Amino acid sequence: MKTITAIVPMRHSSERVKGKNYRSFNGKPLFHYITETLLNCPSITQVVIDTDSPTIMDYAKANLSKVIVLERPVHLRDGNIPMNDVLLNIVGQIESDFYLQTHSTNPLLSAETVQEAIDFFLKNYPIYDSLFSVTRLQTRLWDGLARAVNHNPNILLRTQDLPPIYEENSCLYIFTKQILKERHNRIGNRPYLFEIDRREAIDIDEEIDFLIAELAHKILKQNN
């Protein structure tokens, strides 16, 4: 049986939303939700939190006993350090057949969706050597020079009839150590674009995102 290590990297400091990774989100630290989601996926062998945050480390040790906590080295703590450098440090310490990386800022991502992505990948590997999640866009896009990107302005199709274009939403990546080391990238030569529903793909990047995600989470919890 293939081993799959789930990785959640988190910095203590956040520029646009202060302390967002551990900020209270409907009563629990934000990162608690994605960690719980990963722990509820049958195919995930182990969950690893990589962080420089004493707040996150203390909470995880007290409340998430099944999670492995790695303290991020000082030389990888700057906000300008590429994520792939952080991941290389992690995979150098944790052996696994495959790695799945996500973020604390995707609190609405469900265990069912993560498991579906894993199942598809394992069934189709090595036809696809990696997987990353995307959100379907069917809207009229333009570049900075006012050139149409994905439509003909002279043929006004309904947006739902436009050919879809996909946004990398950073909800999840599945890759091998070999791909990460050779390409310095989570995405291999033959990646699969795994589409995620827009609701689950809500990502917290700015303050307004936090408010929207928290409200959506509260409503969905009430409805369930």
PDB file of C-alpha atoms in Angstrom:
ATOM      1  CA  MET A   1       0.000   0.000   0.000  1.00  0.00           C
ATOM      2  CA  LYS A   2       1.372   3.397  -1.003  1.00  0.00           C
ATOM      3  CA  THR A   3       2.130   5.901   1.749  1.00  0.00           C
ATOM      4  CA  ILE A   4       0.837   9.448   1.426  1.00  0.00           C
ATOM      5  CA  THR A   5       2.073  12.253   3.641  1.00  0.00           C
ATOM      6  CA  ALA A   6      -0.085  15.373   3.863  1.00  0.00           C
ATOM      7  CA  ILE A   7       1.804  18.621   4.472  1.00  0.00           C
ATOM      8  CA  VAL A   8       0.434  21.892   5.837  1.00  0.00           C
ATOM      9  CA  PRO A   9       3.107  24.623   5.835  1.00  0.00           C
ATOM     10  CA  MET A  10       2.327  27.739   7.918  1.00  0.00           C
ATOM     11  CA  ARG A  11       4.217  30.858   8.873  1.00  0.00           C
ATOM     12  CA  HIS A  12       3.568  32.687  12.136  1.00  0.00           C
ATOM     13  CA  SER A  13       3.404  36.086  10.467  1.00  0.00           C
ATOM     14  CA  SER A  14       1.023  37.068   7.699  1.00  0.00           C
ATOM     15  CA  GLU A  15       1.202  40.372   5.855  1.00  0.00           C
ATOM     16  CA  ARG A  16      -2.341  40.971   4.628  1.00  0.00           C
ATOM     17  CA  VAL A  17      -4.380  39.156   7.294  1.00  0.00           C
ATOM     18  CA  LYS A  18      -2.536  39.313  10.606  1.00  0.00           C
ATOM     19  CA  GLY A  19      -2.060  35.925  12.251  1.00  0.00           C
ATOM     20  CA  LYS A  20      -4.566  34.333   9.874  1.00  0.00           C
ATOM     21  CA  ASN A  21      -3.275  30.764  10.207  1.00  0.00           C
ATOM     22  CA  TYR A  22      -4.184  30.601  13.903  1.00  0.00           C
ATOM     23  CA  ARG A  23      -6.838  33.322  14.059  1.00  0.00           C
ATOM     24  CA  SER A  24     -10.155  32.184  15.512  1.00  0.00           C
ATOM     25  CA  PHE A  25     -12.466  30.912  12.771  1.00  0.00           C
ATOM     26  CA  ASN A  26     -15.923  30.037  14.102  1.00  0.00           C
ATOM     27  CA  GLY A  27     -14.454  29.143  17.465  1.00  0.00           C
ATOM     28  CA  LYS A  28     -11.274  27.278  16.499  1.00  0.00           C
ATOM     29  CA  PRO A  29      -7.918  28.309  15.027  1.00  0.00           C
ATOM     30  CA  LEU A  30      -8.179  28.457  11.255  1.00  0.00           C
ATOM     31  CA  PHE A  31      -5.579  25.720  10.707  1.00  0.00           C
ATOM     32  CA  HIS A  32      -7.549  23.272  12.858  1.00  0.00           C
ATOM     33  CA  TYR A  33     -10.094  22.744  10.065  1.00  0.00           C
ATOM     34  CA  ILE A  34      -7.786  21.652   7.253  1.00  0.00           C
ATOM     35  CA  THR A  35      -5.807  19.498   9.685  1.00  0.00           C
ATOM     36  CA  GLU A  36      -8.988  17.747  10.792  1.00  0.00           C
ATOM     37  CA  THR A  37      -9.986  17.292   7.152  1.00  0.00           C
ATOM     38  CA  LEU A  38      -6.690  15.566   6.353  1.00  0.00           C
ATOM     39  CA  LEU A  39      -6.893  13.337   9.427  1.00  0.00           C
ATOM     40  CA  ASN A  40     -10.310  12.161   8.188  1.00  0.00           C
ATOM     41  CA  CYS A  41      -8.938  10.943   4.838  1.00  0.00           C
ATOM     42  CA  PRO A  42      -8.456   7.140   4.961  1.00  0.00           C
ATOM     43  CA  SER A  43      -5.635   7.109   2.394  1.00  0.00           C
ATOM     44  CA  ILE A  44      -3.459   9.691   4.159  1.00  0.00           C
ATOM     45  CA  THR A  45      -0.754   7.929   6.147  1.00  0.00           C
ATOM     46  CA  GLN A  46       0.403  10.896   8.216  1.00  0.00           C
ATOM     47  CA  VAL A  47      -0.162  14.626   8.539  1.00  0.00           C
ATOM     48  CA  VAL A  48       2.751  17.022   8.945  1.00  0.00           C
ATOM     49  CA  ILE A  49       2.590  20.656  10.059  1.00  0.00           C
ATOM     50  CA  ASP A  50       5.652  22.712   9.194  1.00  0.00           C
ATOM     51  CA  THR A  51       5.783  26.050  11.010  1.00  0.00           C
ATOM     52  CA  ASP A  52       7.853  28.662  12.807  1.00  0.00           C
ATOM     53  CA  SER A  53       4.876  29.618  15.003  1.00  0.00           C
ATOM     54  CA  PRO A  54       5.002  28.824  18.732  1.00  0.00           C
ATOM     55  CA  THR A  55       1.237  29.408  18.812  1.00  0.00           C
ATOM     56  CA  ILE A  56       0.596  26.738  16.182  1.00  0.00           C
ATOM     57  CA  MET A  57       3.105  24.304  17.663  1.00  0.00           C
ATOM     58  CA  ASP A  58       1.636  24.572  21.160  1.00  0.00           C
ATOM     59  CA  TYR A  59      -1.955  24.155  19.946  1.00  0.00           C
ATOM     60  CA  ALA A  60      -1.095  21.208  17.705  1.00  0.00           C
ATOM     61  CA  LYS A  61       0.761  19.395  20.480  1.00  0.00           C
ATOM     62  CA  ALA A  62      -2.146  19.927  22.887  1.00  0.00           C
ATOM     63  CA  ASN A  63      -5.066  19.256  20.535  1.00  0.00           C
ATOM     64  CA  LEU A  64      -3.817  17.365  17.472  1.00  0.00           C
ATOM     65  CA  SER A  65      -1.787  14.514  18.919  1.00  0.00           C
ATOM     66  CA  LYS A  66      -1.771  12.497  15.677  1.00  0.00           C
ATOM     67  CA  VAL A  67      -0.034  15.273  13.754  1.00  0.00           C
ATOM     68  CA  ILE A  68       3.738  15.463  13.253  1.00  0.00           C
ATOM     69  CA  VAL A  69       5.001  18.996  13.961  1.00  0.00           C
ATOM     70  CA  LEU A  70       8.233  20.175  12.322  1.00  0.00           C
ATOM     71  CA  GLU A  71       9.820  23.435  13.385  1.00  0.00           C
ATOM     72  CA  ARG A  72      10.830  25.395  10.296  1.00  0.00           C
ATOM     73  CA  PRO A  73      14.563  26.266  10.168  1.00  0.00           C
ATOM     74  CA  VAL A  74      15.464  29.932  10.567  1.00  0.00           C
ATOM     75  CA  HIS A  75      16.855  30.221   7.035  1.00  0.00           C
ATOM     76  CA  LEU A  76      13.457  29.221   5.566  1.00  0.00           C
ATOM     77  CA  ARG A  77      11.267  31.582   7.598  1.00  0.00           C
ATOM     78  CA  ASP A  78      11.391  34.703   5.469  1.00  0.00           C
ATOM     79  CA  GLY A  79       8.199  35.441   3.534  1.00  0.00           C
ATOM     80  CA  ASN A  80      10.138  35.636   0.267  1.00  0.00           C
ATOM     81  CA  ILE A  81      11.419  32.058   0.497  1.00  0.00           C
ATOM     82  CA  PRO A  82       9.833  29.943  -2.275  1.00  0.00           C
ATOM     83  CA  MET A  83       7.394  27.310  -1.043  1.00  0.00           C
ATOM     84  CA  ASN A  84       9.278  24.641  -2.969  1.00  0.00           C
ATOM     85  CA  ASP A  85      12.380  25.250  -0.813  1.00  0.00           C
ATOM     86  CA  VAL A  86      10.252  24.749   2.299  1.00  0.00           C
ATOM     87  CA  LEU A  87       8.812  21.534   0.873  1.00  0.00           C
ATOM     88  CA  LEU A  88      12.245  20.189  -0.048  1.00  0.00           C
ATOM     89  CA  ASN A  89      13.276  20.570   3.577  1.00  0.00           C
ATOM     90  CA  ILE A  90      10.182  18.643   4.696  1.00  0.00           C
ATOM     91  CA  VAL A  91      10.456  15.744   2.239  1.00  0.00           C
ATOM     92  CA  GLY A  92      14.118  15.430   3.226  1.00  0.00           C
ATOM     93  CA  GLN A  93      12.965  14.530   6.735  1.00  0.00           C
ATOM     94  CA  ILE A  94       9.764  12.568   6.048  1.00  0.00           C
ATOM     95  CA  GLU A  95       9.882   9.511   3.774  1.00  0.00           C
ATOM     96  CA  SER A  96       6.759   8.767   1.746  1.00  0.00           C
ATOM     97  CA  ASP A  97       5.734   7.379  -1.637  1.00  0.00           C
ATOM     98  CA  PHE A  98       3.679  10.487  -2.353  1.00  0.00           C
ATOM     99  CA  TYR A  99       3.143  13.885  -0.778  1.00  0.00           C
ATOM    100  CA  LEU A 100      -0.031  15.951  -0.667  1.00  0.00           C
ATOM    101  CA  GLN A 101       0.309  19.624   0.161  1.00  0.00           C
ATOM    102  CA  THR A 102      -2.461  22.033   1.057  1.00  0.00           C
ATOM    103  CA  HIS A 103      -2.932  25.236   3.073  1.00  0.00           C
ATOM    104  CA  SER A 104      -4.685  26.251   6.273  1.00  0.00           C
ATOM    105  CA  THR A 105      -6.434  28.942   4.229  1.00  0.00           C
ATOM    106  CA  ASN A 106      -8.760  26.407   2.555  1.00  0.00           C
ATOM    107  CA  PRO A 107     -11.092  25.684   5.514  1.00  0.00           C
ATOM    108  CA  LEU A 108     -14.057  24.586   3.380  1.00  0.00           C
ATOM    109  CA  LEU A 109     -12.137  21.868   1.554  1.00  0.00           C
ATOM    110  CA  SER A 110     -13.780  18.555   2.469  1.00  0.00           C
ATOM    111  CA  ALA A 111     -12.234  15.205   3.326  1.00  0.00           C
ATOM    112  CA  GLU A 112     -14.401  13.629   0.612  1.00  0.00           C
ATOM    113  CA  THR A 113     -12.904  15.877  -2.067  1.00  0.00           C
ATOM    114  CA  VAL A 114      -9.345  15.267  -0.891  1.00  0.00           C
ATOM    115  CA  GLN A 115      -9.965  11.515  -0.859  1.00  0.00           C
ATOM    116  CA  GLU A 116     -11.479  11.683  -4.346  1.00  0.00           C
ATOM    117  CA  ALA A 117      -8.338  13.426  -5.629  1.00  0.00           C
ATOM    118  CA  ILE A 118      -6.102  10.801  -4.004  1.00  0.00           C
ATOM    119  CA  ASP A 119      -8.168   7.916  -5.379  1.00  0.00           C
ATOM    120  CA  PHE A 120      -8.053   9.317  -8.905  1.00  0.00           C
ATOM    121  CA  PHE A 121      -4.330   9.960  -8.743  1.00  0.00           C
ATOM    122  CA  LEU A 122      -3.422   6.521  -7.400  1.00  0.00           C
ATOM    123  CA  LYS A 123      -5.611   4.841 -10.013  1.00  0.00           C
ATOM    124  CA  ASN A 124      -4.025   6.806 -12.858  1.00  0.00           C
ATOM    125  CA  TYR A 125      -0.403   7.017 -11.747  1.00  0.00           C
ATOM    126  CA  PRO A 126       2.029   7.070 -13.595  1.00  0.00           C
ATOM    127  CA  ILE A 127      -0.115   8.142 -16.562  1.00  0.00           C
ATOM    128  CA  TYR A 128      -0.318  11.376 -14.590  1.00  0.00           C
ATOM    129  CA  ASP A 129       2.823  12.009 -12.564  1.00  0.00           C
ATOM    130  CA  SER A 130       1.314  14.725 -10.367  1.00  0.00           C
ATOM    131  CA  LEU A 131      -1.978  16.441  -9.608  1.00  0.00           C
ATOM    132  CA  PHE A 132      -3.044  19.944  -8.710  1.00  0.00           C
ATOM    133  CA  SER A 133      -6.453  21.424  -8.031  1.00  0.00           C
ATOM    134  CA  VAL A 134      -8.149  24.029 -10.186  1.00  0.00           C
ATOM    135  CA  THR A 135     -11.294  26.120 -10.311  1.00  0.00           C
ATOM    136  CA  ARG A 136     -13.236  26.344 -13.556  1.00  0.00           C
ATOM    137  CA  LEU A 137     -13.693  29.868 -14.919  1.00  0.00           C
ATOM    138  CA  GLN A 138     -16.232  30.741 -17.581  1.00  0.00           C
ATOM    139  CA  THR A 139     -15.987  34.492 -17.769  1.00  0.00           C
ATOM    140  CA  ARG A 140     -14.570  36.967 -20.257  1.00  0.00           C
ATOM    141  CA  LEU A 141     -10.887  37.514 -19.543  1.00  0.00           C
ATOM    142  CA  TRP A 142      -8.642  40.285 -20.901  1.00  0.00           C
ATOM    143  CA  ASP A 143      -4.927  40.959 -20.582  1.00  0.00           C
ATOM    144  CA  GLY A 144      -3.352  44.292 -19.624  1.00  0.00           C
ATOM    145  CA  LEU A 145      -3.292  45.432 -23.242  1.00  0.00           C
ATOM    146  CA  ALA A 146      -7.060  44.976 -23.634  1.00  0.00           C
ATOM    147  CA  ARG A 147      -6.668  41.803 -25.689  1.00  0.00           C
ATOM    148  CA  ALA A 148      -9.250  39.068 -25.275  1.00  0.00           C
ATOM    149  CA  VAL A 149      -7.720  35.989 -23.654  1.00  0.00           C
ATOM    150  CA  ASN A 150     -10.406  33.343 -23.950  1.00  0.00           C
ATOM    151  CA  HIS A 151     -13.137  34.735 -26.217  1.00  0.00           C
ATOM    152  CA  ASN A 152     -13.832  36.544 -29.454  1.00  0.00           C
ATOM    153  CA  PRO A 153     -15.238  40.006 -28.624  1.00  0.00           C
ATOM    154  CA  ASN A 154     -17.052  40.033 -31.978  1.00  0.00           C
ATOM    155  CA  ILE A 155     -19.004  36.901 -31.065  1.00  0.00           C
ATOM    156  CA  LEU A 156     -20.852  37.568 -27.839  1.00  0.00           C
ATOM    157  CA  LEU A 157     -21.371  34.102 -26.430  1.00  0.00           C
ATOM    158  CA  ARG A 158     -23.113  33.638 -23.102  1.00  0.00           C
ATOM    159  CA  THR A 159     -20.504  33.212 -20.390  1.00  0.00           C
ATOM    160  CA  GLN A 160     -21.777  29.687 -19.634  1.00  0.00           C
ATOM    161  CA  ASP A 161     -21.072  28.787 -23.276  1.00  0.00           C
ATOM    162  CA  LEU A 162     -17.465  30.008 -23.233  1.00  0.00           C
ATOM    163  CA  PRO A 163     -14.769  27.338 -23.331  1.00  0.00           C
ATOM    164  CA  PRO A 164     -13.625  26.890 -19.724  1.00  0.00           C
ATOM    165  CA  ILE A 165     -10.274  28.125 -18.506  1.00  0.00           C
ATOM    166  CA  TYR A 166      -8.823  26.902 -15.223  1.00  0.00           C
ATOM    167  CA  GLU A 167      -7.341  28.746 -12.266  1.00  0.00           C
ATOM    168  CA  GLU A 168      -4.760  27.020 -10.066  1.00  0.00           C
ATOM    169  CA  ASN A 169      -6.457  27.410  -6.681  1.00  0.00           C
ATOM    170  CA  SER A 170      -3.692  26.043  -4.384  1.00  0.00           C
ATOM    171  CA  CYS A 171      -6.137  23.792  -2.509  1.00  0.00           C
ATOM    172  CA  LEU A 172      -4.049  20.685  -3.043  1.00  0.00           C
ATOM    173  CA  TYR A 173      -1.051  19.256  -4.854  1.00  0.00           C
ATOM    174  CA  ILE A 174       0.034  15.618  -5.088  1.00  0.00           C
ATOM    175  CA  PHE A 175       3.617  14.896  -6.118  1.00  0.00           C
ATOM    176  CA  THR A 176       6.674  12.738  -5.510  1.00  0.00           C
ATOM    177  CA  LYS A 177       9.997  13.628  -3.934  1.00  0.00           C
ATOM    178  CA  GLN A 178      11.671  12.934  -7.286  1.00  0.00           C
ATOM    179  CA  ILE A 179       9.543  15.522  -9.094  1.00  0.00           C
ATOM    180  CA  LEU A 180      10.120  18.126  -6.387  1.00  0.00           C
ATOM    181  CA  LYS A 181      13.895  17.581  -6.414  1.00  0.00           C
ATOM    182  CA  GLU A 182      14.341  17.368 -10.182  1.00  0.00           C
ATOM    183  CA  ARG A 183      11.980  20.165 -11.224  1.00  0.00           C
ATOM    184  CA  HIS A 184      12.019  22.258  -8.043  1.00  0.00           C
ATOM    185  CA  ASN A 185       8.267  22.256  -8.529  1.00  0.00           C
ATOM    186  CA  ARG A 186       5.241  20.373  -7.238  1.00  0.00           C
ATOM    187  CA  ILE A 187       3.915  19.997 -10.782  1.00  0.00           C
ATOM    188  CA  GLY A 188       5.455  17.341 -12.993  1.00  0.00           C
ATOM    189  CA  ASN A 189       5.595  16.795 -16.741  1.00  0.00           C
ATOM    190  CA  ARG A 190       2.191  15.096 -16.916  1.00  0.00           C
ATOM    191  CA  PRO A 191      -0.037  16.760 -14.309  1.00  0.00           C
ATOM    192  CA  TYR A 192      -3.754  16.183 -13.889  1.00  0.00           C
ATOM    193  CA  LEU A 193      -5.964  19.216 -13.337  1.00  0.00           C
ATOM    194  CA  PHE A 194      -8.388  18.200 -10.595  1.00  0.00           C
ATOM    195  CA  GLU A 195     -11.444  20.449 -10.613  1.00  0.00           C
ATOM    196  CA  ILE A 196     -12.853  21.554  -7.260  1.00  0.00           C
ATOM    197  CA  ASP A 197     -16.197  23.191  -6.657  1.00  0.00           C
ATOM    198  CA  ARG A 198     -15.884  26.960  -6.218  1.00  0.00           C
ATOM    199  CA  ARG A 199     -17.415  26.806  -2.737  1.00  0.00           C
ATOM    200  CA  GLU A 200     -14.814  24.378  -1.418  1.00  0.00           C
ATOM    201  CA  ALA A 201     -12.031  26.270  -3.153  1.00  0.00           C
ATOM    202  CA  ILE A 202     -12.555  29.507  -1.197  1.00  0.00           C
ATOM    203  CA  ASP A 203      -9.070  30.685  -0.239  1.00  0.00           C
ATOM    204  CA  ILE A 204      -8.300  33.244   2.456  1.00  0.00           C
ATOM    205  CA  ASP A 205      -5.842  35.772   1.085  1.00  0.00           C
ATOM    206  CA  GLU A 206      -7.308  39.075   2.264  1.00  0.00           C
ATOM    207  CA  GLU A 207      -9.549  40.223   5.110  1.00  0.00           C
ATOM    208  CA  ILE A 208     -12.701  40.085   2.995  1.00  0.00           C
ATOM    209  CA  ASP A 209     -11.898  36.445   2.128  1.00  0.00           C
ATOM    210  CA  PHE A 210     -11.717  35.586   5.829  1.00  0.00           C
ATOM    211  CA  LEU A 211     -15.143  37.101   6.467  1.00  0.00           C
ATOM    212  CA  ILE A 212     -16.720  35.376   3.448  1.00  0.00           C
ATOM    213  CA  ALA A 213     -15.190  31.984   4.305  1.00  0.00           C
ATOM    214  CA  GLU A 214     -16.251  32.195   7.938  1.00  0.00           C
ATOM    215  CA  LEU A 215     -19.822  33.101   7.010  1.00  0.00           C
ATOM    216  CA  ALA A 216     -20.017  30.365   4.361  1.00  0.00           C
ATOM    217  CA  HIS A 217     -18.634  27.818   6.820  1.00  0.00           C
ATOM    218  CA  LYS A 218     -21.176  28.817   9.472  1.00  0.00           C
ATOM    219  CA  ILE A 219     -24.119  28.604   7.040  1.00  0.00           C
ATOM    220  CA  LEU A 220     -23.036  25.245   5.633  1.00  0.00           C
ATOM    221  CA  LYS A 221     -22.554  23.836   9.132  1.00  0.00           C
ATOM    222  CA  GLN A 222     -26.040  24.960  10.121  1.00  0.00           C
ATOM    223  CA  ASN A 223     -27.570  23.442   6.995  1.00  0.00           C
ATOM    224  CA  ASN A 224     -25.831  20.131   7.622  1.00  0.00           C
TER     225      ASN A 224
END
